[in-house]
PDB file of C-alpha atoms in Angstrom:
ATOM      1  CA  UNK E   1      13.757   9.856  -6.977  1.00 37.00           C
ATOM      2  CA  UNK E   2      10.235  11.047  -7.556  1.00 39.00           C
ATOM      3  CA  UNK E   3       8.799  10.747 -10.809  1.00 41.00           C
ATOM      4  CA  UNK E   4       7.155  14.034 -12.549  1.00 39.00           C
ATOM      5  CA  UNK E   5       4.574  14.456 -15.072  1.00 38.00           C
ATOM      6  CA  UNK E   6       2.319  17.097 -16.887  1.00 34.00           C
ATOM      7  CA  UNK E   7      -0.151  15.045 -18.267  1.00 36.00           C
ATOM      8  CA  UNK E   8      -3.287  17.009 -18.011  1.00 38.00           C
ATOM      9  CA  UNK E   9      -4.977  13.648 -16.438  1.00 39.00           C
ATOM     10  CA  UNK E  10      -2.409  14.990 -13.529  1.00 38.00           C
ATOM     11  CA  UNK E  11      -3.462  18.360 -13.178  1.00 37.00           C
ATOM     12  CA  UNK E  12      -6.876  17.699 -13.104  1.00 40.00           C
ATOM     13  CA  UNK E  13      -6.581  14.556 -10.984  1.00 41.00           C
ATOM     14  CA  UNK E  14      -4.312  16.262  -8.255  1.00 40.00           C
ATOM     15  CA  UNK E  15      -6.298  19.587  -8.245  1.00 38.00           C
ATOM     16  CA  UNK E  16      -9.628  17.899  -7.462  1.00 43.00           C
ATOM     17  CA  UNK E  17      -8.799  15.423  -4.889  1.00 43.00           C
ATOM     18  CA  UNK E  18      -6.303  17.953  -2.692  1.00 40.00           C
ATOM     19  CA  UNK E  19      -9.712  19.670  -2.543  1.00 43.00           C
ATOM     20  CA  UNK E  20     -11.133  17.254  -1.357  1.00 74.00           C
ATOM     21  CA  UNK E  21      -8.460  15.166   1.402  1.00 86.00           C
ATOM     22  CA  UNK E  22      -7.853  16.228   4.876  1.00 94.00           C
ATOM     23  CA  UNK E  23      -4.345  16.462   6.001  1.00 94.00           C
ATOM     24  CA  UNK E  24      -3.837  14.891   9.403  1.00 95.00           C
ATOM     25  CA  UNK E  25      -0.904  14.182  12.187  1.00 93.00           C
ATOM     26  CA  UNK E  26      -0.407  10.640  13.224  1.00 93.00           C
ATOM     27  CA  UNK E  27       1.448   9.651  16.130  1.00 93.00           C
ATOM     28  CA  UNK E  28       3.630   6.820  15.588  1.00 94.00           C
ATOM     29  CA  UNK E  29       5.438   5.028  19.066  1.00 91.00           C
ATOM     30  CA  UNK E  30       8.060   2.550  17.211  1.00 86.00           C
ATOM     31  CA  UNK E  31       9.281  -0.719  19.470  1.00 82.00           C
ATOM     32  CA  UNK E  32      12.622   0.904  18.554  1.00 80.00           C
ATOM     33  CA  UNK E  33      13.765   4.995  18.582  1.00 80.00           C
ATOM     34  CA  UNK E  34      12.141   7.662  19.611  1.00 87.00           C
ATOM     35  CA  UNK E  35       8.204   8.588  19.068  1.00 92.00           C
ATOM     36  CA  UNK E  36       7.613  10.740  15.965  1.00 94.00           C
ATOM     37  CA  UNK E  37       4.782  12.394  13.741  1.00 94.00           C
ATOM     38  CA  UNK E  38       4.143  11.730  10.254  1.00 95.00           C
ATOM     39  CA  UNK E  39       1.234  13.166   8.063  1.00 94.00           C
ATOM     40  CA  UNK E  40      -0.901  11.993   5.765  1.00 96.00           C
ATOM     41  CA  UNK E  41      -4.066  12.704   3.568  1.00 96.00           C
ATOM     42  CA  UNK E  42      -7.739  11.876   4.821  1.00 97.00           C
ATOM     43  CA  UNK E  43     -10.603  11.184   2.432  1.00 97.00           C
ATOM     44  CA  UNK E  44     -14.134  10.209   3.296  1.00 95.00           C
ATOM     45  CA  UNK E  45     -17.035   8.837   1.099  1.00 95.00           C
ATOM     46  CA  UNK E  46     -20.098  10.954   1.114  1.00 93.00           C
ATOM     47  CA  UNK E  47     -22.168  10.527   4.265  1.00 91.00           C
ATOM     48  CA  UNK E  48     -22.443   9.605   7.979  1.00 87.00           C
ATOM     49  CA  UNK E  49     -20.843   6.185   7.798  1.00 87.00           C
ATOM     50  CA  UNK E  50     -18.999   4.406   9.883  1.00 96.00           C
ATOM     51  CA  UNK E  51     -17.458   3.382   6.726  1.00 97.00           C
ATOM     52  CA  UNK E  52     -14.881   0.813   5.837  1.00 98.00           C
ATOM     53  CA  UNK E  53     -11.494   2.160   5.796  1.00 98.00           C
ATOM     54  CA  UNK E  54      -8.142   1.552   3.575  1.00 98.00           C
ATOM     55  CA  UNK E  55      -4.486   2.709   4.623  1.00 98.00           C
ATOM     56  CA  UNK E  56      -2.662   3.320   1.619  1.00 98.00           C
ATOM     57  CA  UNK E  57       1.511   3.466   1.688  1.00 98.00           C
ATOM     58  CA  UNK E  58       3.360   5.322  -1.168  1.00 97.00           C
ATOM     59  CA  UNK E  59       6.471   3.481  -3.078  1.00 95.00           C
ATOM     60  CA  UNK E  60       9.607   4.807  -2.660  1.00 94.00           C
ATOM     61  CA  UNK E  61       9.705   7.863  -4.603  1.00 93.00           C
ATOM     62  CA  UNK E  62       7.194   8.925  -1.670  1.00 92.00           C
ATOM     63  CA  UNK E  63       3.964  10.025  -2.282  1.00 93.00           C
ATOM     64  CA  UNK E  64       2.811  10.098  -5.877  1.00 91.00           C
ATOM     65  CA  UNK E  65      -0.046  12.007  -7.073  1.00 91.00           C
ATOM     66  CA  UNK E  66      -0.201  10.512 -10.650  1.00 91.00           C
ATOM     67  CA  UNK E  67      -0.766   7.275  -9.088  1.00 94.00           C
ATOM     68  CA  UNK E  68      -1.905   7.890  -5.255  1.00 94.00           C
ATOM     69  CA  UNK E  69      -4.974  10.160  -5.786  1.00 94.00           C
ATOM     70  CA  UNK E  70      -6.549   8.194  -8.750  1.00 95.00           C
ATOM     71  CA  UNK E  71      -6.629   5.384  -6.083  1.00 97.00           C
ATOM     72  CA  UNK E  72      -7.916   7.416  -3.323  1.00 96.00           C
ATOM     73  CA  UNK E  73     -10.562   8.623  -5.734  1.00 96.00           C
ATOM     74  CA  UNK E  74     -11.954   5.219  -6.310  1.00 97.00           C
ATOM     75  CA  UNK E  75     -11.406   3.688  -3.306  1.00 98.00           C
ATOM     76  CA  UNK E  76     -13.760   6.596  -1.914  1.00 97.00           C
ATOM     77  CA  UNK E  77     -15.842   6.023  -4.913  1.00 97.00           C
ATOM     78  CA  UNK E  78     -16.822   2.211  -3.635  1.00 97.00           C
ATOM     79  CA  UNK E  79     -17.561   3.430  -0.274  1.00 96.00           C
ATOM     80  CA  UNK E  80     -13.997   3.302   1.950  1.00 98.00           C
ATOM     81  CA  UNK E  81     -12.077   6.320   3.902  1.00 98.00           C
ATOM     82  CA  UNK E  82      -9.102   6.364   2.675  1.00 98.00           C
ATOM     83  CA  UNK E  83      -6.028   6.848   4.718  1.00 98.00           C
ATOM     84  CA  UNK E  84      -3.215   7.841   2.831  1.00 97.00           C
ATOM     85  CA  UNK E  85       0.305   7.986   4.614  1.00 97.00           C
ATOM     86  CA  UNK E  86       3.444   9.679   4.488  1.00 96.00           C
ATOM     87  CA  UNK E  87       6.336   7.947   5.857  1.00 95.00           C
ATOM     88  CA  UNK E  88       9.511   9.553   4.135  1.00 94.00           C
ATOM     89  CA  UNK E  89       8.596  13.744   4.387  1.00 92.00           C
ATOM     90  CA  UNK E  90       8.430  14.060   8.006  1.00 93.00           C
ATOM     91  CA  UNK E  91      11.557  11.969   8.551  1.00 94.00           C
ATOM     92  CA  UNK E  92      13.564  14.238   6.421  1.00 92.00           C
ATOM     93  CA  UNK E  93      13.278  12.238   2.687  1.00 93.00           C
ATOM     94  CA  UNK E  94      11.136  14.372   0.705  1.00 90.00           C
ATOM     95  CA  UNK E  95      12.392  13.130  -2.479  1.00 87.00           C
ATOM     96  CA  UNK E  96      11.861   9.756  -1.480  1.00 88.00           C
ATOM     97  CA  UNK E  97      14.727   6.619  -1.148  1.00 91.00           C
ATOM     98  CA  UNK E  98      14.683   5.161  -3.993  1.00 90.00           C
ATOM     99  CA  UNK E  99      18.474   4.972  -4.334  1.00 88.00           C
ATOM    100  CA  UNK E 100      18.957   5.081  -0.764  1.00 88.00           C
ATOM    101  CA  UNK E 101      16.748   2.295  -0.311  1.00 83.00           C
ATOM    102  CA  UNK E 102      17.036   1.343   3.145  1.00 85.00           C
ATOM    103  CA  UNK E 103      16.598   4.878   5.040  1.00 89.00           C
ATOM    104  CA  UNK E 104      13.542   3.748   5.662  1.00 92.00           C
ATOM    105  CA  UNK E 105      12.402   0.570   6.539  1.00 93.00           C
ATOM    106  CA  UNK E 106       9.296  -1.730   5.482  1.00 94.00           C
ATOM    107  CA  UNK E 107       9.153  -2.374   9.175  1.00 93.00           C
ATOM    108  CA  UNK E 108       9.268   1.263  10.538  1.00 94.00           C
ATOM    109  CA  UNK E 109       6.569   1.627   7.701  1.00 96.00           C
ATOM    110  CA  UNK E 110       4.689  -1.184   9.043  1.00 96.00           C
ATOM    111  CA  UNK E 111       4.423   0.256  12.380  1.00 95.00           C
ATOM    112  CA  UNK E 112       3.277   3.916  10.180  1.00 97.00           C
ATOM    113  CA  UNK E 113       0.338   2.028   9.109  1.00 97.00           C
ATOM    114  CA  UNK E 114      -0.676   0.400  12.800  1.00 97.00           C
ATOM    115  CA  UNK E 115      -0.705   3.601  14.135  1.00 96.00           C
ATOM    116  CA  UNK E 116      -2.426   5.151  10.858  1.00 97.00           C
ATOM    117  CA  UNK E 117      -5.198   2.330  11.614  1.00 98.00           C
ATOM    118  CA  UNK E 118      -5.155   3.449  15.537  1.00 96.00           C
ATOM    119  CA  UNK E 119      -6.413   6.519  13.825  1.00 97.00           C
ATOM    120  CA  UNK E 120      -8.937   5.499  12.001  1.00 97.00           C
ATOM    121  CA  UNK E 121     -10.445   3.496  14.651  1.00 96.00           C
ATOM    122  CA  UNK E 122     -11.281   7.020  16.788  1.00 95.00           C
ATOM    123  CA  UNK E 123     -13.260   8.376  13.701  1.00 96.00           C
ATOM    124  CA  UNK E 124     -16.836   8.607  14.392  1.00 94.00           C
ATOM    125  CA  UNK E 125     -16.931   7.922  10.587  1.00 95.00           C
ATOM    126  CA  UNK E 126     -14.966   4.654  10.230  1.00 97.00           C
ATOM    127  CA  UNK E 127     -15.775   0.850  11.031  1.00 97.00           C
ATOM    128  CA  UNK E 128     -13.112  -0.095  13.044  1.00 96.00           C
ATOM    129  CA  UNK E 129     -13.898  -3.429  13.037  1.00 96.00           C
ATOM    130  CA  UNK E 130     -12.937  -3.333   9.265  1.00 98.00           C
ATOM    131  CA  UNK E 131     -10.051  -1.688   8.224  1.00 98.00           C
ATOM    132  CA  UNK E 132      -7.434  -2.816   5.537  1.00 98.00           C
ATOM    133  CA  UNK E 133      -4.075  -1.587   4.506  1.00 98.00           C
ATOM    134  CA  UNK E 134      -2.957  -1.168   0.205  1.00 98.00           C
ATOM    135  CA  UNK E 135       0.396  -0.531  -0.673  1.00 98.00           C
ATOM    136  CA  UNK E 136       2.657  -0.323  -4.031  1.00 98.00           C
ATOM    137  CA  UNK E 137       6.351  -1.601  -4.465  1.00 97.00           C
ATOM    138  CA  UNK E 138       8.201   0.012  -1.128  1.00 97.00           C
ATOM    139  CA  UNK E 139       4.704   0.587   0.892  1.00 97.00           C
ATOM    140  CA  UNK E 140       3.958  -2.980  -0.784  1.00 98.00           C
ATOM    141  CA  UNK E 141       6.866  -4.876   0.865  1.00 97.00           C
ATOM    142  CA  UNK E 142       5.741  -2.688   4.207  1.00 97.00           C
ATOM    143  CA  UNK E 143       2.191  -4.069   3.919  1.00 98.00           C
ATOM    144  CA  UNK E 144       3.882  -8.152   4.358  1.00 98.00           C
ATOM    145  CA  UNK E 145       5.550  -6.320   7.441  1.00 96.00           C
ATOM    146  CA  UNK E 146       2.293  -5.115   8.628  1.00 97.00           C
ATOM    147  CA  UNK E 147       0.762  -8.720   8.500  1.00 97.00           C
ATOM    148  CA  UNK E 148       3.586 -10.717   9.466  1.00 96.00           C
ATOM    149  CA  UNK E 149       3.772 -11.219  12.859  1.00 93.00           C
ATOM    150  CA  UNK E 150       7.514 -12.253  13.171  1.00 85.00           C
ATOM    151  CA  UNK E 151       8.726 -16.051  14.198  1.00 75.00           C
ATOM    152  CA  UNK E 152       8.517 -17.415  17.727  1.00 71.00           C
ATOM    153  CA  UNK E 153       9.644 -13.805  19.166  1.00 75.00           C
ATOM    154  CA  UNK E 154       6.635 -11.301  19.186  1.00 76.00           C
ATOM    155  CA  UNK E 155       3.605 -12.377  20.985  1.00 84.00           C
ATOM    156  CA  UNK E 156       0.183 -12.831  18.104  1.00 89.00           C
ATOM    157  CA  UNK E 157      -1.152  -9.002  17.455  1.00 90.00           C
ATOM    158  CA  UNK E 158      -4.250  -8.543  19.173  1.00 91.00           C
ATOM    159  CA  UNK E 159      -6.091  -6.049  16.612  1.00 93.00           C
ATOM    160  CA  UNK E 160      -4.756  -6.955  12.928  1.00 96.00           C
ATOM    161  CA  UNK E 161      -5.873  -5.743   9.831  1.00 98.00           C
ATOM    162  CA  UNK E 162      -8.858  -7.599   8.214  1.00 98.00           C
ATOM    163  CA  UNK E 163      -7.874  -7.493   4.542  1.00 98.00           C
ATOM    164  CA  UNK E 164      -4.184  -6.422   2.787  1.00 98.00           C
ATOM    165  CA  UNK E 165      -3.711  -5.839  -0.785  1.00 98.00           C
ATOM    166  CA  UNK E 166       0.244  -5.493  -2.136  1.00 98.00           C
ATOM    167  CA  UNK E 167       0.861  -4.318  -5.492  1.00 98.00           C
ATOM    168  CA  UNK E 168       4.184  -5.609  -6.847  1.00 98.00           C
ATOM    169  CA  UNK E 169       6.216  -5.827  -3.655  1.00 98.00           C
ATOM    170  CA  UNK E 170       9.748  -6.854  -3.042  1.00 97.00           C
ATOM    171  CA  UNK E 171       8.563 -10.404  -1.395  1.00 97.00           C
ATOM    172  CA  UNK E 172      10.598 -12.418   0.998  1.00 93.00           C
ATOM    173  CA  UNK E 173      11.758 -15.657   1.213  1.00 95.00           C
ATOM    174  CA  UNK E 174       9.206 -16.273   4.489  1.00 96.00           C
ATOM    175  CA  UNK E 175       6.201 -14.442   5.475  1.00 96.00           C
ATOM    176  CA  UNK E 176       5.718 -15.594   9.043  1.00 94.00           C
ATOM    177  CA  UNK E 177       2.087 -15.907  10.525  1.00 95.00           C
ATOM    178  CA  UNK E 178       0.510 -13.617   8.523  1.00 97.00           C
ATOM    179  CA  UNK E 179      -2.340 -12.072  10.257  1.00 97.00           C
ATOM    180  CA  UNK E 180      -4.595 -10.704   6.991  1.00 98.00           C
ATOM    181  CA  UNK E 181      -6.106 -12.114   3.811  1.00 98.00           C
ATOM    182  CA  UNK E 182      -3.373 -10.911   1.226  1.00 98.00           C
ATOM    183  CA  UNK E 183      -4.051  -9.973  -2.721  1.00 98.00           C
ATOM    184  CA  UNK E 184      -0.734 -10.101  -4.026  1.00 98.00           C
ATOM    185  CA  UNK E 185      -0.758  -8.113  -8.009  1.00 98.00           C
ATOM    186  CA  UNK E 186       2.687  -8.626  -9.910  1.00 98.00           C
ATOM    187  CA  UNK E 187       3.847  -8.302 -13.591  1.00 98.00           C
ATOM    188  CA  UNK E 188       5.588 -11.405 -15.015  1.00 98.00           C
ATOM    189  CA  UNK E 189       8.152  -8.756 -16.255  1.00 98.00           C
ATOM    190  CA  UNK E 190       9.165  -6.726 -13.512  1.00 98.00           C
ATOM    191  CA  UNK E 191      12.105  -6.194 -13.651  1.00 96.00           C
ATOM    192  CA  UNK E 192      12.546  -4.288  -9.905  1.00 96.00           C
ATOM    193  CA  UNK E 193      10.590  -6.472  -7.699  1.00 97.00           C
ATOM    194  CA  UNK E 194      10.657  -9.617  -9.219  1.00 97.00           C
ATOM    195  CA  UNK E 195       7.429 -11.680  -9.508  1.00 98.00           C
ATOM    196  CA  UNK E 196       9.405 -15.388  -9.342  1.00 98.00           C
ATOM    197  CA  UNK E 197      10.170 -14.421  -5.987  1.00 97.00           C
ATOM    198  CA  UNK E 198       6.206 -13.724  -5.133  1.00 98.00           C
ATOM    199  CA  UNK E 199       5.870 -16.812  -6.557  1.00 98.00           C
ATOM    200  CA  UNK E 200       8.258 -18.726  -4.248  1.00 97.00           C
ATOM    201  CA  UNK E 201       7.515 -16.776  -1.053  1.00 97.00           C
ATOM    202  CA  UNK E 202       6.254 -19.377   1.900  1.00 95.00           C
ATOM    203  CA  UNK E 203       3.627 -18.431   4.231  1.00 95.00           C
ATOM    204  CA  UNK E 204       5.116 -19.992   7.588  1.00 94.00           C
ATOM    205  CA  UNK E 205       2.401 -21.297  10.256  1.00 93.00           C
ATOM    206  CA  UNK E 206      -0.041 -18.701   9.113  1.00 95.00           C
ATOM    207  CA  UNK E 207      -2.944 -17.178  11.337  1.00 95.00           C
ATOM    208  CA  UNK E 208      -5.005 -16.430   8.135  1.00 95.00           C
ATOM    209  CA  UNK E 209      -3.655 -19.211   5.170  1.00 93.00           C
ATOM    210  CA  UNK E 210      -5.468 -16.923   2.711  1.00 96.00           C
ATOM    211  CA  UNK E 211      -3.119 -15.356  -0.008  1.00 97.00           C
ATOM    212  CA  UNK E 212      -4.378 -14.929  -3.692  1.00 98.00           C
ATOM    213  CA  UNK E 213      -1.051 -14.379  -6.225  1.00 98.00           C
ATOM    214  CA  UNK E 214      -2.069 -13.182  -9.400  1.00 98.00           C
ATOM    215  CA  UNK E 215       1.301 -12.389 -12.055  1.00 98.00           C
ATOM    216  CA  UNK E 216       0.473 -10.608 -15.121  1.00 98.00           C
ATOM    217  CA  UNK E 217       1.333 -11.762 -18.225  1.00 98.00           C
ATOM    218  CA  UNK E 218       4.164  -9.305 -19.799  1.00 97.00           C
ATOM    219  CA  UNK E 219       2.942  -6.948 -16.974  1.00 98.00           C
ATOM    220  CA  UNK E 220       6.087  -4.526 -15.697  1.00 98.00           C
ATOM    221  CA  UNK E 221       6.364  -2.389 -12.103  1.00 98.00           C
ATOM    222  CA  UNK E 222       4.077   0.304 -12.191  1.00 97.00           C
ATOM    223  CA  UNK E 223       1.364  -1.099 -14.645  1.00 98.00           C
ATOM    224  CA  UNK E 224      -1.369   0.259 -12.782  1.00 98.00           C
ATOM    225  CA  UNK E 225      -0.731   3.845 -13.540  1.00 97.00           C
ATOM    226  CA  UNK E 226      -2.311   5.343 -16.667  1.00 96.00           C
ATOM    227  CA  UNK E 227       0.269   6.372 -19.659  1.00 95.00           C
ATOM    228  CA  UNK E 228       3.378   5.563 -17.922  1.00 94.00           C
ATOM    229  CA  UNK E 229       6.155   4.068 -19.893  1.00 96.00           C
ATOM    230  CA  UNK E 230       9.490   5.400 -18.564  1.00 96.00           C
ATOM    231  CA  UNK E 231      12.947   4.289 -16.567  1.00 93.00           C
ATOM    232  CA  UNK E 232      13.694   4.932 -12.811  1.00 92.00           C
ATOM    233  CA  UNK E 233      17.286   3.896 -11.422  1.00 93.00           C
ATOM    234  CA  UNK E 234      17.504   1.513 -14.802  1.00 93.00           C
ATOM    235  CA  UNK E 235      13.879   0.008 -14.296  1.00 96.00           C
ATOM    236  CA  UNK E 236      11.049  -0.273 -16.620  1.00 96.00           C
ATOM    237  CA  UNK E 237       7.846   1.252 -15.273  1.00 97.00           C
ATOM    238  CA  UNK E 238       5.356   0.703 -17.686  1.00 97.00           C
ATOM    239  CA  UNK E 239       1.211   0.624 -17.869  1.00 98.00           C
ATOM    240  CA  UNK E 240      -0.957  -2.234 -18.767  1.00 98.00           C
ATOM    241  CA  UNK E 241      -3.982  -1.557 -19.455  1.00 98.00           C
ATOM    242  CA  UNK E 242      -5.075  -5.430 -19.355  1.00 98.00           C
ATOM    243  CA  UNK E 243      -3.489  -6.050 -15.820  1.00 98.00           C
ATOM    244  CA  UNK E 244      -4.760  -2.564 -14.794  1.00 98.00           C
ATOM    245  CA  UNK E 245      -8.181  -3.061 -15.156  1.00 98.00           C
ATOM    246  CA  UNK E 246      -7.887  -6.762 -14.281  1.00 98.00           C
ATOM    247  CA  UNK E 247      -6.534  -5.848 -11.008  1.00 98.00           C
ATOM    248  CA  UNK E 248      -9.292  -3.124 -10.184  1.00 98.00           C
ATOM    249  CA  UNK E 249     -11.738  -5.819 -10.360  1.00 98.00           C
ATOM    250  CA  UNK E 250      -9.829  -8.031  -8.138  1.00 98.00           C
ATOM    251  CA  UNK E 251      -9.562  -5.814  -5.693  1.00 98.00           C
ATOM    252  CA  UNK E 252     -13.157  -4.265  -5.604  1.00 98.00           C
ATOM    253  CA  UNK E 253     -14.326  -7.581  -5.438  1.00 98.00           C
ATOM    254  CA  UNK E 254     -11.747  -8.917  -2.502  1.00 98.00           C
ATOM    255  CA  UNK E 255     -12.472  -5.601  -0.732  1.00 98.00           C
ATOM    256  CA  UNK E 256     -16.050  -6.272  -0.573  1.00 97.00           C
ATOM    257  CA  UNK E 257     -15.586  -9.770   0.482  1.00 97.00           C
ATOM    258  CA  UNK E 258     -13.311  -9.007   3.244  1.00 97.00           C
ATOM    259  CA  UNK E 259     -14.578  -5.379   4.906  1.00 95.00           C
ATOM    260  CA  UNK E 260     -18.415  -5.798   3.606  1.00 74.00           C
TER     261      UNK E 260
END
């Protein structure tokens, strides 16, 4: 279920960034099935570079303007390419899977944003040495895929992300040698992915030990995005202005420390 608005912040937001992003095809060769192409949406700071870059993964309603391009806009805005990726249109769930949750999973997400990051290293504009993956809610519970590096079967990834930011994933009960200094943003409230188990999740024999938790105070999902307050599927998605701007600064500053 996608969300819809007509907010004029919307309208103006959507129209001047899809002027602005590149769509490109991303080959994706999963450890399991068959190869496949995806899309997604390519935006570049001002400039020569090589710049920074950030691969951003949409929740499960699939890819949201409201909330998508005022990140892209600002991530540009401090200096990154932004990556945005589309994992649920090309494999036939343009309306997203929110109440089929499991059609696609973090994992076959996770390996979306390696090969979005494969990308992004053959751009004469990008760093590759410093690229870092952002998701929210579904694309947040991908990004712990995309740094966990599972237990005593796969061999240590060779080329990991260097920073990864999740905003109010579903967490698990282990994350097993994570590879990535992780930002994790939550609402105390949430009432779809609950923060308590965020707050209980165990980092097992970690490659990085760096995870910053950070649960807002009466915070809900979705309290990021300007002038929501609505129900998806029985869920409260709601804004917060406190915890939004709170987490902007967080993650400007934990950007710079980790890609700078």
């Amino acid at each position: 279920m996608r969300l819809k608005t007509t907010t004029l912040f919307f309208v103006l937001v959507a129209s001047f960034t899809a002027a602005l992003a590149e769509t490109v095809n991303l080959n994706v060769f999963p450890t399991r099935g068959n190869p496949i192409a995806i899309s997604g949406e390519l935006e570049r700071p001002a400039g020569e570079g090589p710049f920074p870059a950030i691969v951003i993964l949409h929740g499960c309603g699939g890819p949201w303007p409201l909330r998508d391009d005022m990140w892209s806009r600002r991530l540009v805005d401090w200096g990154y390419v932004v990556l945005r990726v589309d994992s649920f249109g090309p494999r036939g769930f343009s309306e997203g899977t929110c109440d089929q949750i499991g059609s696609v999973t973090p994992l076959t997400r996770a390996e979306d944003a390696h090969a979005a990051k494969a990308y992004l290293k053959n751009l004469y504009s990008v760093d590759g040495s410093n690229i870092a993956i952002m998701g929210w809610s579904h694309g947040a519970m991908s990004v712990l895929w995309a740094i966990e590096n599972t237990y005593m079967v796969d061999a240590i990834r060779p080329d990991p992300f260097k920073a990864a930011i999740a905003m109010y994933p579903w967490c698990e009960q282990v994350l097993f040698r994570p590879d990535a200094p992780l930002l994790l943003l939550i609402g105390e409230m949430d009432d779809w992915t609950p923060a308590s188990r965020c707050e209980r999740m165990e980092l097992r024999d970690p490659i990085v030990n760096d995870m910053t938790l950070k649960v807002y105070p009466g915070a809900m999902h979705d309290f990021d995005v300007p002038g929501l307050n609505t129900e998806v599927l029985g869920h409260v998605l709601q804004y917060n202005p406190d915890a939004a701007a709170d987490a902007q600064i967080r993650i400007k500053a934990f950007l710079s420390a980790h890609l700078r």
